[in-house]
CSV table of C-alpha atoms in Angstrom, one decimal:
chain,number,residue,atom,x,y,z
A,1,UNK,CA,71.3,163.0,280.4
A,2,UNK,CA,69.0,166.2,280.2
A,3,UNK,CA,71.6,168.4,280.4
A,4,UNK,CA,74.1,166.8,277.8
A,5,UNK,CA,71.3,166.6,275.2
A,6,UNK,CA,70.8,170.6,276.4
A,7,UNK,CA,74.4,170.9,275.4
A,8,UNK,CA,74.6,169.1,272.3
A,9,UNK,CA,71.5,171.3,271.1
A,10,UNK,CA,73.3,174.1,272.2
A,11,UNK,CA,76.4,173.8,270.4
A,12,UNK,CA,74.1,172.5,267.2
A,13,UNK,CA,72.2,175.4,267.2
A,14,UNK,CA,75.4,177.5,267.5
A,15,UNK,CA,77.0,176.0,264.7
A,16,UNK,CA,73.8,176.5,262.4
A,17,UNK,CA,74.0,179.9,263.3
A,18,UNK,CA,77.6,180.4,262.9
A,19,UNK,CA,76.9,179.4,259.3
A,20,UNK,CA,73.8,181.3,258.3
A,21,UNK,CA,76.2,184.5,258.8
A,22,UNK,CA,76.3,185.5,255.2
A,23,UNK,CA,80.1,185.9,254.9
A,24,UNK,CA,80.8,182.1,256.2
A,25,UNK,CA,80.6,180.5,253.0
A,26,UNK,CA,82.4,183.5,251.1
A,27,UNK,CA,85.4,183.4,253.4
A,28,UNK,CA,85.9,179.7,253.3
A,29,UNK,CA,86.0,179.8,250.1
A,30,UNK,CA,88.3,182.7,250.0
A,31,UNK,CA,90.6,180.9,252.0
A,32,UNK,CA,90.1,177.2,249.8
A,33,UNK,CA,91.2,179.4,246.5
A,34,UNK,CA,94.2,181.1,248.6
A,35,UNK,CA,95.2,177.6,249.5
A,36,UNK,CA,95.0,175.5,246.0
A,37,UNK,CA,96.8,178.4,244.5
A,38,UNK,CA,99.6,178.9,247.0
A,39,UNK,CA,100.2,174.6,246.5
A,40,UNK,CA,100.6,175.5,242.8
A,41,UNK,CA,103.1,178.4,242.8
A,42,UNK,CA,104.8,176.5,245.1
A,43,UNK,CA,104.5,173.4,243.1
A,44,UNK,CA,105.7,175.6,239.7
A,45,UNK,CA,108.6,177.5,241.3
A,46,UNK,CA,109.9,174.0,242.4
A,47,UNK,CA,110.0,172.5,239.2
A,48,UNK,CA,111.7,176.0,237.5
A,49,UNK,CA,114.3,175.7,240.0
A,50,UNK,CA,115.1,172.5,239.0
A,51,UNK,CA,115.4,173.2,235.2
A,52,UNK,CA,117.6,176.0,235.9
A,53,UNK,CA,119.9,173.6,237.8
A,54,UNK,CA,120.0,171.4,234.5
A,55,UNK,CA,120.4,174.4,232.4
A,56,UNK,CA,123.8,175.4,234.4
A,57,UNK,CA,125.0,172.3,234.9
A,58,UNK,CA,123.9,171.7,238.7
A,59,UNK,CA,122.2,168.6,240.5
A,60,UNK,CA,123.0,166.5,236.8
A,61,UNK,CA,122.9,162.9,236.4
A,62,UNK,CA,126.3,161.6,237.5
A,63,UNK,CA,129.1,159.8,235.2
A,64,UNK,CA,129.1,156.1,233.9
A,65,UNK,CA,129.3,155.5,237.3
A,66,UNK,CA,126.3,157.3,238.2
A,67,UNK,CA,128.1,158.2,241.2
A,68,UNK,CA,129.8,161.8,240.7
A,69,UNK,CA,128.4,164.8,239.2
A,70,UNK,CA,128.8,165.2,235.1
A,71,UNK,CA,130.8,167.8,233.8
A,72,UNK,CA,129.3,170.9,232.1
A,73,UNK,CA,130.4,170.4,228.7
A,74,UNK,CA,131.6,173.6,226.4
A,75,UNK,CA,132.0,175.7,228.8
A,76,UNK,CA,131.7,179.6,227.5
A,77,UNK,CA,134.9,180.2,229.0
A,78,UNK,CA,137.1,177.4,227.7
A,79,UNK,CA,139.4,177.9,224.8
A,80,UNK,CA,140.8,175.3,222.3
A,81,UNK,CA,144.7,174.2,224.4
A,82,UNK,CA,147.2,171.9,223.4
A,83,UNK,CA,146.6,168.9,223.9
A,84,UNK,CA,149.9,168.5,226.7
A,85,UNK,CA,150.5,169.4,230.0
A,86,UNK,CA,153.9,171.3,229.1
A,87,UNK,CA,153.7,173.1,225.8
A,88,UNK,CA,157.4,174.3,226.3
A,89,UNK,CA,158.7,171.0,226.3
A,90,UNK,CA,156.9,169.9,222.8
A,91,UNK,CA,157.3,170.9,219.3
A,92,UNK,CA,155.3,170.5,216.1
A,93,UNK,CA,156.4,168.2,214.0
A,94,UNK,CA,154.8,168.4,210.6
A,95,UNK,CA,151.9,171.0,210.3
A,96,UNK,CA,148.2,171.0,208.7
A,97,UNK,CA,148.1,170.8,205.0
A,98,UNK,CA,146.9,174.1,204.1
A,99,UNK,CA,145.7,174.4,200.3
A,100,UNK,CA,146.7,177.8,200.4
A,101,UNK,CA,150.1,178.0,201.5
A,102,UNK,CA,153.1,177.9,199.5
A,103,UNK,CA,154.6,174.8,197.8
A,104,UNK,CA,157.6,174.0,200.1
A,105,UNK,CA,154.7,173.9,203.2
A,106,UNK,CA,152.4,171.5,201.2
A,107,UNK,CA,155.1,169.3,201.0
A,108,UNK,CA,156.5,169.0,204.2
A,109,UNK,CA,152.8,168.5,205.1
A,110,UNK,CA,152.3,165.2,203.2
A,111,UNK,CA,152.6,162.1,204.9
A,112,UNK,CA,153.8,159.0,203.2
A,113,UNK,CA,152.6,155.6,203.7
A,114,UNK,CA,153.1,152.7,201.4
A,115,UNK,CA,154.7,155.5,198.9
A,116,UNK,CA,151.0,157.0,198.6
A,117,UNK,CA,151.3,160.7,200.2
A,118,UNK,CA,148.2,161.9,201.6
A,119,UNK,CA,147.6,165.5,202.9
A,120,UNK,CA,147.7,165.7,206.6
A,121,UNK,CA,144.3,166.4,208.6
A,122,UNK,CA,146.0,167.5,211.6
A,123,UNK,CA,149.0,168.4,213.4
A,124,UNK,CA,151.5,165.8,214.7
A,125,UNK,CA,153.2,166.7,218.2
A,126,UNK,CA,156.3,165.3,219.6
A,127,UNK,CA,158.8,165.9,222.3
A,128,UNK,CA,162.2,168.1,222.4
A,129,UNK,CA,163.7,164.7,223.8
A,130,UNK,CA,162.3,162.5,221.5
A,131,UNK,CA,160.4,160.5,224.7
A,132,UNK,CA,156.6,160.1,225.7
A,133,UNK,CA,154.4,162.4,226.8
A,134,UNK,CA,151.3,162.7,228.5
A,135,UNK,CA,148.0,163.7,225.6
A,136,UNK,CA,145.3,165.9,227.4
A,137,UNK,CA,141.9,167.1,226.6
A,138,UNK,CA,142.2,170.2,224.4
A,139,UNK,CA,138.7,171.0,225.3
A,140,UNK,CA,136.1,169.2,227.8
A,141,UNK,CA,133.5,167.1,226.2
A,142,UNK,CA,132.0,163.7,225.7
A,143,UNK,CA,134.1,160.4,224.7
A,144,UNK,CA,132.5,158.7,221.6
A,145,UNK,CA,135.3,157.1,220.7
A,146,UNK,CA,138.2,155.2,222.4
A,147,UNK,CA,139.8,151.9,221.2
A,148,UNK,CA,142.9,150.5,219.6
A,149,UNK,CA,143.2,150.8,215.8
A,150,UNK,CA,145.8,148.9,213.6
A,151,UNK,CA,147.5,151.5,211.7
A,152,UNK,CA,147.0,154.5,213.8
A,153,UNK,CA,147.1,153.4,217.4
A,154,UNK,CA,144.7,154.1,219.9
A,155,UNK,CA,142.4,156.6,219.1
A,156,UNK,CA,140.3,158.8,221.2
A,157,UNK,CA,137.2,161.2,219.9
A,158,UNK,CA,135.9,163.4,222.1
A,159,UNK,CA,132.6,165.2,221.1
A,160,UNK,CA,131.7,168.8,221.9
A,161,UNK,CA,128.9,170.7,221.2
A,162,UNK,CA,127.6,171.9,217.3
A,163,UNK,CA,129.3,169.1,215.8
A,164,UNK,CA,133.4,170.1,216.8
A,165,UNK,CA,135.2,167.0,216.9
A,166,UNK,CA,139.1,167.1,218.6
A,167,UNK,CA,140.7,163.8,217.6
A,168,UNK,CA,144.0,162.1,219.4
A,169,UNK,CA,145.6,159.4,217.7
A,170,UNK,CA,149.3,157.4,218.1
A,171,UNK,CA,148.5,156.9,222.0
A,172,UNK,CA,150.4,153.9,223.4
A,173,UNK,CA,147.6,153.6,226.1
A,174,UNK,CA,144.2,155.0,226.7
A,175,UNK,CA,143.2,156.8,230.0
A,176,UNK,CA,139.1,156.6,228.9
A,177,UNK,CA,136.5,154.7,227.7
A,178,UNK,CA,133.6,155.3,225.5
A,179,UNK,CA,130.8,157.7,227.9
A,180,UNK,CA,133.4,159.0,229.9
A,181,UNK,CA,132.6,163.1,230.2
A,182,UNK,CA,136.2,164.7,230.5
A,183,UNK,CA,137.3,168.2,231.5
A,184,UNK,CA,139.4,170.3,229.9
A,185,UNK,CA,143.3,169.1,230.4
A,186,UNK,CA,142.0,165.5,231.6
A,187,UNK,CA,144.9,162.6,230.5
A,188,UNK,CA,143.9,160.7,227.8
A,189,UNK,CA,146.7,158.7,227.6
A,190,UNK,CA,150.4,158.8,226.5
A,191,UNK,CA,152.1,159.6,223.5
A,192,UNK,CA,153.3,156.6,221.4
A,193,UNK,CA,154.0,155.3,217.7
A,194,UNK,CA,151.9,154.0,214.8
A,195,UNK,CA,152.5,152.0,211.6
A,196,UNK,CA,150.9,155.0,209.6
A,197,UNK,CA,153.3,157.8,209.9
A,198,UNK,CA,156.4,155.7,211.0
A,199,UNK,CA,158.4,158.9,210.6
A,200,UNK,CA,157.3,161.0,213.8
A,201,UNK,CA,158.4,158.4,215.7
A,202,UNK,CA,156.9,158.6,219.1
A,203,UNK,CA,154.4,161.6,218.7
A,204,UNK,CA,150.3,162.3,219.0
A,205,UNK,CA,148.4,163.1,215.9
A,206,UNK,CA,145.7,166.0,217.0
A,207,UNK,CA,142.8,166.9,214.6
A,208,UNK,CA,140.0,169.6,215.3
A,209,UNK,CA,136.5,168.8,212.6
A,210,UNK,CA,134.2,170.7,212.4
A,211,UNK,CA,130.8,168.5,211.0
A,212,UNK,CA,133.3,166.5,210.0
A,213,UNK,CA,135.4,168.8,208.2
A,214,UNK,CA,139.3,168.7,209.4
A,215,UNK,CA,140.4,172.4,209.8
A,216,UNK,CA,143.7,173.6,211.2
A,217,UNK,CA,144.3,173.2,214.8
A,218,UNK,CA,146.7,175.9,215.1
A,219,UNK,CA,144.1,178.8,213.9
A,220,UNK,CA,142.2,177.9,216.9
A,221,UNK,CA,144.5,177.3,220.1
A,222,UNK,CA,143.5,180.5,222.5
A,223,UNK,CA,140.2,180.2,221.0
A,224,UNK,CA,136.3,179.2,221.5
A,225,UNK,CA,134.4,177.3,219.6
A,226,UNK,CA,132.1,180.5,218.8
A,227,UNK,CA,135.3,181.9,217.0
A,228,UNK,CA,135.0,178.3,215.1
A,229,UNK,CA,131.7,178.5,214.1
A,230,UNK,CA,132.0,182.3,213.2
A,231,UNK,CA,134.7,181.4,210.7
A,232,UNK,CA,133.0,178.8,209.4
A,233,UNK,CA,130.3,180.9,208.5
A,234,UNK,CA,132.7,183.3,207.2
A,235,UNK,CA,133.7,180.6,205.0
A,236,UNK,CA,130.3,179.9,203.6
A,237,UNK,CA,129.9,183.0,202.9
A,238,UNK,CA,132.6,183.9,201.0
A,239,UNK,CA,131.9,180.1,198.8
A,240,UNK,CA,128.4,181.8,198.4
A,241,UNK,CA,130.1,184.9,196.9
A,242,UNK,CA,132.5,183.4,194.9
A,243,UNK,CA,130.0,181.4,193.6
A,244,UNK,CA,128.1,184.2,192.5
A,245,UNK,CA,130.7,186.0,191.0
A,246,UNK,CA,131.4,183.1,188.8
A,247,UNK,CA,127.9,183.0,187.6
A,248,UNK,CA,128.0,186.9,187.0
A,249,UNK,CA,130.6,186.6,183.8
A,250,UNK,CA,127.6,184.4,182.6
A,251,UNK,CA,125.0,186.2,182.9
A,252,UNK,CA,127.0,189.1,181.4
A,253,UNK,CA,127.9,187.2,178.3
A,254,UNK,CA,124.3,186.9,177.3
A,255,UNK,CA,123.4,189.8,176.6
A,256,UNK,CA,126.4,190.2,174.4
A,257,UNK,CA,125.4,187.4,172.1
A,258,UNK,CA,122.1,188.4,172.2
A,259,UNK,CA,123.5,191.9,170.8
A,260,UNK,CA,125.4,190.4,167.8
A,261,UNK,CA,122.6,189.5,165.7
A,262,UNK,CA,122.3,193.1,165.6
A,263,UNK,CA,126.3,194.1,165.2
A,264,UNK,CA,125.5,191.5,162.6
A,265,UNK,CA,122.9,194.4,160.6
A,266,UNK,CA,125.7,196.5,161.0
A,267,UNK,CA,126.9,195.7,157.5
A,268,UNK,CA,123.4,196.0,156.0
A,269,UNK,CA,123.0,199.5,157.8
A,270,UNK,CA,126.4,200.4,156.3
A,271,UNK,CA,125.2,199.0,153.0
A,272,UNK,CA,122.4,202.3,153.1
A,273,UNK,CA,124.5,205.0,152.2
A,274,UNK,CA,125.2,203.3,148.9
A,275,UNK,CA,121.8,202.3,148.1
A,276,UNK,CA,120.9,206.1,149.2
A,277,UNK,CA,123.8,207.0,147.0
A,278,UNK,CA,121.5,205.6,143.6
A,279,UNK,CA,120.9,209.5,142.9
A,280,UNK,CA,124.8,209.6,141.8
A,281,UNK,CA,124.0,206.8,139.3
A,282,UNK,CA,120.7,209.0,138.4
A,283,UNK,CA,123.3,211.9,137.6
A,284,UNK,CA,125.4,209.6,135.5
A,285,UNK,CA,122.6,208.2,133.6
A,286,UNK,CA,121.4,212.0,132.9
A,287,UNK,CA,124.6,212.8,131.1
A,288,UNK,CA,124.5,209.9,129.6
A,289,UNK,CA,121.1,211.2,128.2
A,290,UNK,CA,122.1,214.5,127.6
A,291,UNK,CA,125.1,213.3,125.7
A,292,UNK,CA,122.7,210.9,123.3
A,293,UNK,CA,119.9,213.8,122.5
A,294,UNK,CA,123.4,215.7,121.7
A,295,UNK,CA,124.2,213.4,119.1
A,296,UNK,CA,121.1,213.0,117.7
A,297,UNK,CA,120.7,217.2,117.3
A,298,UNK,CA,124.0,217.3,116.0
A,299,UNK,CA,122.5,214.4,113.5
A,300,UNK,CA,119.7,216.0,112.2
A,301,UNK,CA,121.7,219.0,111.6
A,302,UNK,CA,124.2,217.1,110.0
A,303,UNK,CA,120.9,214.8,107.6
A,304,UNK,CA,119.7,219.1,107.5
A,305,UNK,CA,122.9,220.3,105.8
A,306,UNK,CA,123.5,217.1,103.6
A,307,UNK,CA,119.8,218.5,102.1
A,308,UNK,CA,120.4,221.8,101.5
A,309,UNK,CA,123.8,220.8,99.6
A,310,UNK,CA,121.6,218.4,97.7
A,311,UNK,CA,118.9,220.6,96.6
């Protein structure tokens, strides 16, 4: 018993030596401060990694399913397509109306239903044969819309990034629902006909808006949707400057009418040489003068003579 109380005493009195050394406490501390901040880089660089996962498109939430992997949507590499598998084997049909192009164009660009033509939004697409076709995504994106409508078949809107908009109407069937997340080329469905534009027959009507302004889908095939927002900028500008050039006519014709009160003095300036010219009068009003005292001298002489004669 002696000699295990000896030992516990022992190895006390060793450990309360062990820390009275001055540089016990410093170095546990040292290595308590090493270890908290190791646990939070760690900690940080974990989290990091997994927003630059999310940022490129990795380890995403899944589908509607929630099973596979979504799609990164806009890709910087994708460029507007046609909306078909085999562009060789299509043709359009009637074009985008275009306020600036010529008359004939304008026409064949109006679409009649109920005897009411309407500008077309869009570009309608049909086969060389006349038969269906399958309708792809032109660009990858977001399904917001995809249901049956009563005058223009099933429609399908897919969303993309910065408020584009591609829209595909006159399908007979639909491939997607509303949430799907599609790549680029994915079927939509297949190419059918629709009471509003009875005279394409079977065809797909294909529109590209940008916040919610249709522009012309044929500008943009083989390009991005920087290239879309770039023009439209373009576009604004140029509204901008027109606008200002119209106000510029205005602002110049101010000034003008605040100049013609004084093209309006103009007459009374031109009137001053005239009233300057009084000293002509003056000269005429002297000879007058000099022509009366002539009278009257030649008067008196005259009343002088009559005298004489009488005397």
């Amino acid at each position: 018993m002696r000699e295990e109380e000896k030992k516990r005493t022992s190895q006390k009195s060793s450990l309360q030596s062990f820390f009275r050394k001055r540089w016990v406490f410093p170095a546990i501390y040292l290595v308590s401060a090493a270890l908290i901040l190791t646990a939070v880089l760690w900690f940080q660089g974990k989290n990091d990694v997994a927003k630059d996962d999310l940022k490129y498109g990795e380890n995403q939430p899944g589908t509607a399913t929630g099973e596979e992997p979504s799609v990164p949507v806009n890709q910087a590499s994708e460029n507007f397509k046609m909306p078909v598998i085999d562009e060789d084997a299509i043709q359009v049909f009637r074009e985008f109306y275009d306020a600036e192009a010529s008359a004939e164009k304008q026409e064949a660009a109006l679409v009649v239903y109920n005897n009411i033509y309407s500008p077309n939004k869009g570009i309608d697409i049909v086969a060389k044969n006349g038969e269906t076709f399958e309708v792809v995504a032109s660009l990858a994106g977001t399904v917001t819309r995809a249901e049956k409508d009563p005058l223009h078949g099933n429609v399908v809107e897919i969303e993309h990034s910065d408020g584009v908009v591609t829209m595909y109407q006159s399908l007979a069937d639909l491939k997607v629902a509303k949430g799907d997340v599609v790549e680029q080329g994915e079927v939509l469905g297949m190419a059918g006909e629709n009471q509003y534009d009875e005279e394409a027959a079977i065809h797909v009507h294909f529109e590209i808006r940008n916040n919610g302004v249709a522009v012309n889908p044929i500008e943009y095939f083989g390009q991005s949707l920087t290239a879309l927002e770039e023009s439209e900028q373009g576009t604004e500008d140029k509204e901008a400057a027109t606008k200002e050039e119209d106000k510029q006519p205005a602002e110049d014709k101010q000034p003008a009418e605040d100049k013609q009160p004084n093209e309006e003095e103009k007459p009374e300036d031109s009137k001053k040489p005239a009233d300057e010219g009084t000293p002509a009068d003056d000269e005429g009003s002297k000879d007058e003068e000099d022509a009366n005292s002539n009278e009257e001298e030649n008067a008196h002489s005259t009343d002088a003579s009559i005298g004489m004669a009488k005397a």
